[in-house]
mmCIF file of N, CA and C in Angstrom:
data_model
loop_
_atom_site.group_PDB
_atom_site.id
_atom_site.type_symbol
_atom_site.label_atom_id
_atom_site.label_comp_id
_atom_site.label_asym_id
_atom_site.label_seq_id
_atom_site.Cartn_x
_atom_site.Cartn_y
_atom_site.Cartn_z
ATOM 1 N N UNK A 52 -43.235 -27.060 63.761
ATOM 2 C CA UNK A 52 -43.694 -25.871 64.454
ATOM 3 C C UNK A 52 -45.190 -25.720 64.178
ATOM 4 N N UNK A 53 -46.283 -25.557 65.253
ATOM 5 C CA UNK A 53 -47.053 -25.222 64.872
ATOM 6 C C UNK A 53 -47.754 -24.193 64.964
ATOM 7 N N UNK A 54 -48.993 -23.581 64.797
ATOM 8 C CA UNK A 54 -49.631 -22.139 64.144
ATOM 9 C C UNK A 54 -49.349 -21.481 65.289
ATOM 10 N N UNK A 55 -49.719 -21.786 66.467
ATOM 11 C CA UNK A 55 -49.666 -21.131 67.669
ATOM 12 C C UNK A 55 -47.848 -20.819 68.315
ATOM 13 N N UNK A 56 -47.109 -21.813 67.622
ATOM 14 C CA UNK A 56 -45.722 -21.526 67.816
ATOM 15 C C UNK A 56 -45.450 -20.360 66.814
ATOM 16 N N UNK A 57 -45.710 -20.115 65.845
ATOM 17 C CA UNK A 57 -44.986 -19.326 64.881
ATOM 18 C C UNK A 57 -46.002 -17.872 64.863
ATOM 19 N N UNK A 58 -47.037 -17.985 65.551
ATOM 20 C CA UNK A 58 -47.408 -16.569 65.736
ATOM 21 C C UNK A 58 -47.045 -16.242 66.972
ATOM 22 N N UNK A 59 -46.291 -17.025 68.064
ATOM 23 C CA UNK A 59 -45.949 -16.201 69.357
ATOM 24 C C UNK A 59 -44.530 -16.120 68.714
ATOM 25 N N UNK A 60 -43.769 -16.043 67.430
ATOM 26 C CA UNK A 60 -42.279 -15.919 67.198
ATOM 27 C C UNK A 60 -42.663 -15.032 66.474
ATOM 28 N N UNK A 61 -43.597 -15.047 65.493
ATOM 29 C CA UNK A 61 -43.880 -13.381 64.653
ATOM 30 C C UNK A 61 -44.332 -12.348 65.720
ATOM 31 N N UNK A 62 -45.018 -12.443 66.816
ATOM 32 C CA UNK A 62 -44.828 -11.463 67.452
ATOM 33 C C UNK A 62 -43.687 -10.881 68.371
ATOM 34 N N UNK A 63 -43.087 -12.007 69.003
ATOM 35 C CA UNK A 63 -42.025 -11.189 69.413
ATOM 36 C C UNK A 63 -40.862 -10.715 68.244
ATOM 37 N N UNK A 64 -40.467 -11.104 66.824
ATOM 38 C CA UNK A 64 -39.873 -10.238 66.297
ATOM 39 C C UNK A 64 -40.186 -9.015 66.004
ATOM 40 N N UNK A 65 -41.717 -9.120 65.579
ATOM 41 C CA UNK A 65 -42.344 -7.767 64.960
ATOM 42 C C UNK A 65 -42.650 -7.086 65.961
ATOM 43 N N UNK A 66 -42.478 -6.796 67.517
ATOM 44 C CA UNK A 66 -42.474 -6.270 68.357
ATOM 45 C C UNK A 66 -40.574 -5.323 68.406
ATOM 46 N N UNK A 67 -40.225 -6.534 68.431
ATOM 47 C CA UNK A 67 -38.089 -5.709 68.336
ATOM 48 C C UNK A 67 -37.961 -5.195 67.640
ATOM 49 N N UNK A 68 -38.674 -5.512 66.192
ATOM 50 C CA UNK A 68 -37.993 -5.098 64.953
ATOM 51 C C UNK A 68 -38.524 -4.014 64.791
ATOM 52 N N UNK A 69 -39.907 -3.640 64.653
ATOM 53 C CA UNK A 69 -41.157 -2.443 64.390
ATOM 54 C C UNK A 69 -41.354 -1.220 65.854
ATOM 55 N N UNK A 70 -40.828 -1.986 66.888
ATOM 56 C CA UNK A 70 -41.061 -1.435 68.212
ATOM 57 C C UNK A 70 -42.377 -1.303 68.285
ATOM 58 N N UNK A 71 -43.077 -2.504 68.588
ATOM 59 C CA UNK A 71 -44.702 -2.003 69.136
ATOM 60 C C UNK A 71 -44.550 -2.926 70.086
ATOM 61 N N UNK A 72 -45.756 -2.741 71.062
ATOM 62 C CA UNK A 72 -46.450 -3.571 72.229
ATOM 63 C C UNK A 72 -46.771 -5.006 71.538
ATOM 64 N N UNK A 73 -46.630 -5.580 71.966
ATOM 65 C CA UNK A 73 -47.088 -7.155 71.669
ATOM 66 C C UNK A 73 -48.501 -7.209 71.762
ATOM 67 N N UNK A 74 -49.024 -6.478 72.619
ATOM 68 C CA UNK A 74 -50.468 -6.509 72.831
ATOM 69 C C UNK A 74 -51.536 -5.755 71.748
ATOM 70 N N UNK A 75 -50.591 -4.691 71.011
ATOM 71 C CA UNK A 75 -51.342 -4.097 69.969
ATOM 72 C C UNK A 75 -51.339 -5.288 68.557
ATOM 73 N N UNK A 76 -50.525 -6.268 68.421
ATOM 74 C CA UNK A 76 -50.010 -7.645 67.661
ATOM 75 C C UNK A 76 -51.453 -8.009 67.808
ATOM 76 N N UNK A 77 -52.588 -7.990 67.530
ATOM 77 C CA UNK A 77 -53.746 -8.701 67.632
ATOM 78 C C UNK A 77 -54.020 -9.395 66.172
ATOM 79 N N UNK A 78 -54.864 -10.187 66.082
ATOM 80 C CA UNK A 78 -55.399 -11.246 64.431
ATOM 81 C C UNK A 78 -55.887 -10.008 63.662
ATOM 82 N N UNK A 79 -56.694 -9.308 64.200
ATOM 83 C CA UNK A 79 -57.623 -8.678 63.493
ATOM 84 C C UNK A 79 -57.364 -7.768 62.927
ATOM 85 N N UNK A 80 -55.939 -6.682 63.672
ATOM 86 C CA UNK A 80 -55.484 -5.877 63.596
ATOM 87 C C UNK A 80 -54.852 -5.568 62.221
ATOM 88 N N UNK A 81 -54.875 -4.237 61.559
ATOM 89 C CA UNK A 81 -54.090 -3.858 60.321
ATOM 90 C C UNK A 81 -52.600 -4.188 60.456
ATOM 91 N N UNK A 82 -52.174 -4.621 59.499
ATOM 92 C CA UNK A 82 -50.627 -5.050 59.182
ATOM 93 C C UNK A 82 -49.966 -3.930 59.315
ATOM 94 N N UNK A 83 -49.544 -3.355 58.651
ATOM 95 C CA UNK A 83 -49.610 -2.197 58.221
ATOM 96 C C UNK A 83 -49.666 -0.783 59.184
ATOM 97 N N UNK A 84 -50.855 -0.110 59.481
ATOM 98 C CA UNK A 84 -51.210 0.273 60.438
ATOM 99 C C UNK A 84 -50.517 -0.108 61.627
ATOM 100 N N UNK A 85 -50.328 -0.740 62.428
ATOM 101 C CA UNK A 85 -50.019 -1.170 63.670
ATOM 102 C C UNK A 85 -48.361 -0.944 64.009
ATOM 103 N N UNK A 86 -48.447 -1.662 62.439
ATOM 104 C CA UNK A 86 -46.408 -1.568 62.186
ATOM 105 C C UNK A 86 -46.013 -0.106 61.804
ATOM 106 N N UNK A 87 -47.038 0.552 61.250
ATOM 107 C CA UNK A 87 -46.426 1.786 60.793
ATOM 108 C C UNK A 87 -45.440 1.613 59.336
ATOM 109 N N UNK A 88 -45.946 0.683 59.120
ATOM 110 C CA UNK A 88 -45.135 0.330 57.778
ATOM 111 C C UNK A 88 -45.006 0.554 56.845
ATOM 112 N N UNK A 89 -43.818 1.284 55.988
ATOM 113 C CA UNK A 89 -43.368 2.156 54.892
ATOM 114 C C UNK A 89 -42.842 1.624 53.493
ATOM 115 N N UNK A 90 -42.759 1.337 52.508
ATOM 116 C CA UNK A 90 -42.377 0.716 51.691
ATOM 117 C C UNK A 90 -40.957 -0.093 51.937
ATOM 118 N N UNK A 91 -40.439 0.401 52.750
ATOM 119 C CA UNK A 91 -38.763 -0.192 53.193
ATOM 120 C C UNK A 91 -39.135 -0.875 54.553
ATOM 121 N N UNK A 92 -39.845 -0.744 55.098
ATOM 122 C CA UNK A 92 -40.405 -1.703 55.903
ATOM 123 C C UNK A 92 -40.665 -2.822 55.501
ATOM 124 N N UNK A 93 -41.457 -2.723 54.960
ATOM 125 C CA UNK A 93 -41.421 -4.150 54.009
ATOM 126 C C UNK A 93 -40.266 -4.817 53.712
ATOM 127 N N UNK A 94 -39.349 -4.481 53.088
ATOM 128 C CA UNK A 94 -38.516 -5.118 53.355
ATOM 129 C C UNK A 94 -37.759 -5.529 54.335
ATOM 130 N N UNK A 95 -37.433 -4.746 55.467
ATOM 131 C CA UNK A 95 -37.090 -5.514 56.728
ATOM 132 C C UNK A 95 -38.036 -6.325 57.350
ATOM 133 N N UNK A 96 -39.518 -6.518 56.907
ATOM 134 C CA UNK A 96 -39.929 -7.377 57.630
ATOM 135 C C UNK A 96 -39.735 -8.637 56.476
ATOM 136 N N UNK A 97 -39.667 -9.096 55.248
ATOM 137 C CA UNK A 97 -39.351 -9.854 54.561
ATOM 138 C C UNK A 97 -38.230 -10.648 54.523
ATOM 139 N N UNK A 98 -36.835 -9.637 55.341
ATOM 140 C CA UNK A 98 -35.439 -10.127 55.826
ATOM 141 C C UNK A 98 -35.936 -11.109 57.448
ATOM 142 N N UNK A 99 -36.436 -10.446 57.991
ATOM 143 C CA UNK A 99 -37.082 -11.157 59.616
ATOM 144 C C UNK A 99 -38.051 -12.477 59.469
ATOM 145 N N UNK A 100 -38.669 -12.234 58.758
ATOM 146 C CA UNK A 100 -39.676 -13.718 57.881
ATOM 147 C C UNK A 100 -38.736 -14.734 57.565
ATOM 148 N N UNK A 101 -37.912 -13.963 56.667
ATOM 149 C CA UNK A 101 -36.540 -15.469 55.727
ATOM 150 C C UNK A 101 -35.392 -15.731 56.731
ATOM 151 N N UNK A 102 -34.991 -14.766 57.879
ATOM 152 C CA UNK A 102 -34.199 -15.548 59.111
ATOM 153 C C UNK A 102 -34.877 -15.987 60.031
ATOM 154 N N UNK A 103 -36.308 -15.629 60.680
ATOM 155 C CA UNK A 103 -37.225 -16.356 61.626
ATOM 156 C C UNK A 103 -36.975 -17.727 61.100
ATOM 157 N N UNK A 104 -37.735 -17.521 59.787
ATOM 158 C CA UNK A 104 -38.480 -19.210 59.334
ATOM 159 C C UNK A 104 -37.717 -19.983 58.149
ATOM 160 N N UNK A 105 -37.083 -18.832 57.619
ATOM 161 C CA UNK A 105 -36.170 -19.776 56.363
ATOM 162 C C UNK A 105 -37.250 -19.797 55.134
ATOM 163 N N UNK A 106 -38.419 -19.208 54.791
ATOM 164 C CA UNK A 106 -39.351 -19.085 53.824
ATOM 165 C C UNK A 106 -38.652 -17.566 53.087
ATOM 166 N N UNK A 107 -38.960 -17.752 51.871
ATOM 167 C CA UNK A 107 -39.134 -16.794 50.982
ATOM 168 C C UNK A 107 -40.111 -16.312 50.645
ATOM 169 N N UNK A 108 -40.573 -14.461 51.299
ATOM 170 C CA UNK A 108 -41.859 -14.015 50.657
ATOM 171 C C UNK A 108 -41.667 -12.784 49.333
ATOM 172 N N UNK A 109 -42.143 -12.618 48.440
ATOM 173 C CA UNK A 109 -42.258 -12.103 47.121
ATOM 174 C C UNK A 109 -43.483 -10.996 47.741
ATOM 175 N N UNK A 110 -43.443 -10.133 46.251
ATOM 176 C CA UNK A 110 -44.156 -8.996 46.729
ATOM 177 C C UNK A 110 -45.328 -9.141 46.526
ATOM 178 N N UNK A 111 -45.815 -10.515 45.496
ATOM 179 C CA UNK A 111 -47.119 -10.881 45.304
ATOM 180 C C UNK A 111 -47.735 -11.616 46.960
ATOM 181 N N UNK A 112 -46.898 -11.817 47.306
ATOM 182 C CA UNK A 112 -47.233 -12.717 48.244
ATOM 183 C C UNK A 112 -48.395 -12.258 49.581
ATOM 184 N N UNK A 113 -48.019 -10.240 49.220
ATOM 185 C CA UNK A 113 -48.296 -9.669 50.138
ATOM 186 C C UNK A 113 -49.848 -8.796 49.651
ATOM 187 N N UNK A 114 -50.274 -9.297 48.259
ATOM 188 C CA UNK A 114 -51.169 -9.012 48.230
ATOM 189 C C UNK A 114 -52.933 -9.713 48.984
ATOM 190 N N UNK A 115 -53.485 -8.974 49.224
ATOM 191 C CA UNK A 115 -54.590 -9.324 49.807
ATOM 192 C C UNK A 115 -54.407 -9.293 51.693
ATOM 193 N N UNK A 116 -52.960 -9.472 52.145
ATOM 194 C CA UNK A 116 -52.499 -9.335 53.382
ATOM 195 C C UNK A 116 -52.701 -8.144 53.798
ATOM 196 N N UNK A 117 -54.169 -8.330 54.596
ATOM 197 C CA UNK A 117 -54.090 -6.552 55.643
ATOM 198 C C UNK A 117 -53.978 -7.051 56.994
ATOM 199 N N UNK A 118 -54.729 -7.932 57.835
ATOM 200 C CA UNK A 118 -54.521 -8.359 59.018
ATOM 201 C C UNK A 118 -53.376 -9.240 59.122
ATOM 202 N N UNK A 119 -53.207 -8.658 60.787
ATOM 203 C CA UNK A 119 -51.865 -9.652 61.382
ATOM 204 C C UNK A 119 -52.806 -11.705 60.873
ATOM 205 N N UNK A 120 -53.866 -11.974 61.157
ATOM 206 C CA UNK A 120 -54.420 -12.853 60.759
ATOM 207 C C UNK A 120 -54.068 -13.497 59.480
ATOM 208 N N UNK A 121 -54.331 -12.546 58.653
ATOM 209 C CA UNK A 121 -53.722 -13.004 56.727
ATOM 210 C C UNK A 121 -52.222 -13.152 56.920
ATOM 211 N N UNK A 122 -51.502 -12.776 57.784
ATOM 212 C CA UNK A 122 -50.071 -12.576 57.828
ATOM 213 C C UNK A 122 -49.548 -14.006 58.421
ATOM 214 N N UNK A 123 -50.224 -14.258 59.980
ATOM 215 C CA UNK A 123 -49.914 -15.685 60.397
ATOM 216 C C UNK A 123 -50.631 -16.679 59.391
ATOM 217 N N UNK A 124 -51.284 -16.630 58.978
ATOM 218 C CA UNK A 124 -52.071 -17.470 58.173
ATOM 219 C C UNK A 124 -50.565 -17.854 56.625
ATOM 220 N N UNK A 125 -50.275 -16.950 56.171
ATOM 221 C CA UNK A 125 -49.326 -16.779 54.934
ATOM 222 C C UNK A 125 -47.894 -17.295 55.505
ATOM 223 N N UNK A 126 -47.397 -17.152 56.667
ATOM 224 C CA UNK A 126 -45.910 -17.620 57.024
ATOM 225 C C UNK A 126 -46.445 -19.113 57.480
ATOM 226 N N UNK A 127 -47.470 -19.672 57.976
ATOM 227 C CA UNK A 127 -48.132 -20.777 58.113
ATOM 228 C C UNK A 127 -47.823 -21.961 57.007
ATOM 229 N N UNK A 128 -48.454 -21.147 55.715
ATOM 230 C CA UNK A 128 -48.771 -21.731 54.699
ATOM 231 C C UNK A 128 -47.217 -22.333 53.582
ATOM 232 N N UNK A 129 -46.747 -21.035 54.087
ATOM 233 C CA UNK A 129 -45.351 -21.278 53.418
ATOM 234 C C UNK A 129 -44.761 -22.207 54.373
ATOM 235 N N UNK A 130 -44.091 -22.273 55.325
ATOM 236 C CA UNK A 130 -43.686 -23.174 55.743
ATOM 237 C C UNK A 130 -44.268 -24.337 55.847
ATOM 238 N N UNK A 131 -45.227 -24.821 55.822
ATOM 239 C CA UNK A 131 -46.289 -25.996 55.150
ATOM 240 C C UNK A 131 -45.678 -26.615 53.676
ATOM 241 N N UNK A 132 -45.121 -25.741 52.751
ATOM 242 C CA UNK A 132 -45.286 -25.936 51.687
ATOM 243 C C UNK A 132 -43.769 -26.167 51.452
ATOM 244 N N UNK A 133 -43.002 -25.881 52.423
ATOM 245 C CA UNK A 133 -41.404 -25.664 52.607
ATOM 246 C C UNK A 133 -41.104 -27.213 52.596
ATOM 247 N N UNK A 134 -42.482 -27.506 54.177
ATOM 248 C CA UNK A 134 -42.368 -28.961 53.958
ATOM 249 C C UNK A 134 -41.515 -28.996 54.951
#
């Protein structure tokens, strides 16, 4: 799969799952912010990550992650590393 495959699959989940526009889904855009995302959010988006892609993300994982950018960039990397 590559980068451009797995950010048009993170957006259409995080569109079903969060209910936003796909079009507000931009690189630049706040994680967070956009998703409206609450501490338990987080975890449903961590359940949607490990059935999308089969990666495991940790809570360290999510540090430094504010843009949708750091976000495709991090499910990228893990599955890279999944191998």
């Amino acid at each position: 799969m590559n980068k451009e495959e797995i950010i048009a699959k993170i957006k259409v989940f995080l569109a079903d799952e969060f209910e936003v526009d796909q079009d507000d889904i931009q690189p630049d855009a706040i994680l967070k912010d956009t998703l409206g995302l609450d501490s338990l959010d987080y975890v449903d988006l961590v359940v949607s990550v490990e059935s999308n892609f089969g990666v495991k993300l940790v809570e360290a994982d999510f540090v430094g992650i504010a843009s949708f950018q750091s976000f495709y960039d991090l499910i990228d990397n893990k599955i890279k590393a999944k191998g």
